[in-house]
Short mmCIF file of C-alpha atoms in Angstrom, two decimals:
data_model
loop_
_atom_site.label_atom_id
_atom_site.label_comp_id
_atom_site.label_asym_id
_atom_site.label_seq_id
_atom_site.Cartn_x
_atom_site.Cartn_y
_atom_site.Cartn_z
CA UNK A 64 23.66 131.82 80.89
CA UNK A 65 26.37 130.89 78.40
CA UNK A 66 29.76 131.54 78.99
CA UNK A 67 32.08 133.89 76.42
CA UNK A 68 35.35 132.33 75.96
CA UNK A 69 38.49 134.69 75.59
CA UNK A 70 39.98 134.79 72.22
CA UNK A 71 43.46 133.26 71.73
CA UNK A 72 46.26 133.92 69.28
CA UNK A 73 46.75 130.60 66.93
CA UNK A 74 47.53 130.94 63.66
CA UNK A 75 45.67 133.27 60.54
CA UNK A 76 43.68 131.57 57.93
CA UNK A 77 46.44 131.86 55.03
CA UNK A 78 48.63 130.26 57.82
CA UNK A 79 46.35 127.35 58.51
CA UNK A 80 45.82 126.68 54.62
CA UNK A 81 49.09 127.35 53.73
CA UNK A 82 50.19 124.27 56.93
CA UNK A 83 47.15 122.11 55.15
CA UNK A 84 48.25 122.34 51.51
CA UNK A 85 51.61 121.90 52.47
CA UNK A 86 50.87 118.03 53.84
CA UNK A 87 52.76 115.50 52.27
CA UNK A 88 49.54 112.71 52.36
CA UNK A 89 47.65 114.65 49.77
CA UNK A 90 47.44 113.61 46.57
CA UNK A 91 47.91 115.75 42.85
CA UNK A 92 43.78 115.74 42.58
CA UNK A 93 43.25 116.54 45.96
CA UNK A 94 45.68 119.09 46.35
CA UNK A 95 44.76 120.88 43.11
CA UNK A 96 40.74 120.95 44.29
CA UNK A 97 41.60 121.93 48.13
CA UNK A 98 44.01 124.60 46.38
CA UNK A 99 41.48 126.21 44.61
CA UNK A 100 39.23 126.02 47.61
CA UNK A 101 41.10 127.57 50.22
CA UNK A 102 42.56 130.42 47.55
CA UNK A 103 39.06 132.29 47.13
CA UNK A 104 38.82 132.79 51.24
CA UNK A 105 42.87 133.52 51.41
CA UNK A 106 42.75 136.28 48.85
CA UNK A 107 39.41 138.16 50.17
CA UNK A 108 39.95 137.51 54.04
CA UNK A 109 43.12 139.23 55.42
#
Protein backbone atom coordinates (compact mmCIF):
# COMPACT_ATOMS: atom_id res chain seq x y z
CA UNK A 1 0.00 0.00 0.00
CA UNK A 2 1.57 3.38 -0.71
CA UNK A 3 2.20 5.72 1.82
CA UNK A 4 0.56 9.57 1.78
CA UNK A 5 3.10 11.99 2.78
CA UNK A 6 1.95 15.11 4.92
CA UNK A 7 2.05 18.33 3.14
CA UNK A 8 4.64 20.93 4.25
CA UNK A 9 4.76 24.71 4.08
CA UNK A 10 7.80 25.81 1.56
CA UNK A 11 7.43 28.50 -0.46
CA UNK A 12 4.31 29.51 -3.26
CA UNK A 13 4.96 29.26 -6.89
CA UNK A 14 5.36 33.19 -7.54
CA UNK A 15 7.88 32.78 -4.61
CA UNK A 16 9.87 30.00 -6.17
CA UNK A 17 9.93 31.86 -9.69
CA UNK A 18 10.36 35.02 -8.39
CA UNK A 19 13.93 33.21 -6.16
CA UNK A 20 14.71 31.54 -9.86
CA UNK A 21 14.53 34.66 -12.02
CA UNK A 22 16.19 36.52 -9.54
CA UNK A 23 19.68 34.28 -9.99
CA UNK A 24 22.54 36.13 -10.89
CA UNK A 25 24.04 33.03 -13.41
CA UNK A 26 21.32 33.62 -15.93
CA UNK A 27 21.91 35.21 -18.84
CA UNK A 28 19.71 38.32 -20.87
CA UNK A 29 18.27 35.36 -23.38
CA UNK A 30 17.66 33.05 -20.80
CA UNK A 31 16.17 35.21 -18.41
CA UNK A 32 13.86 36.89 -20.94
CA UNK A 33 12.52 33.15 -22.23
CA UNK A 34 12.27 31.64 -18.47
CA UNK A 35 10.45 35.12 -17.73
CA UNK A 36 7.90 34.65 -20.05
CA UNK A 37 7.59 31.05 -19.02
CA UNK A 38 7.04 31.19 -15.49
CA UNK A 39 4.63 34.56 -15.95
CA UNK A 40 1.63 32.58 -17.68
CA UNK A 41 1.49 29.97 -14.46
CA UNK A 42 2.22 33.09 -11.87
CA UNK A 43 -0.65 35.18 -13.14
CA UNK A 44 -3.43 32.24 -13.42
CA UNK A 45 -2.26 30.13 -10.29
CA UNK A 46 -2.63 32.05 -6.96
Amino acid sequence: MAKVLPLTGGPTLAEAATAFLSRRDLDADALRSYRQTLTRPRTRVR
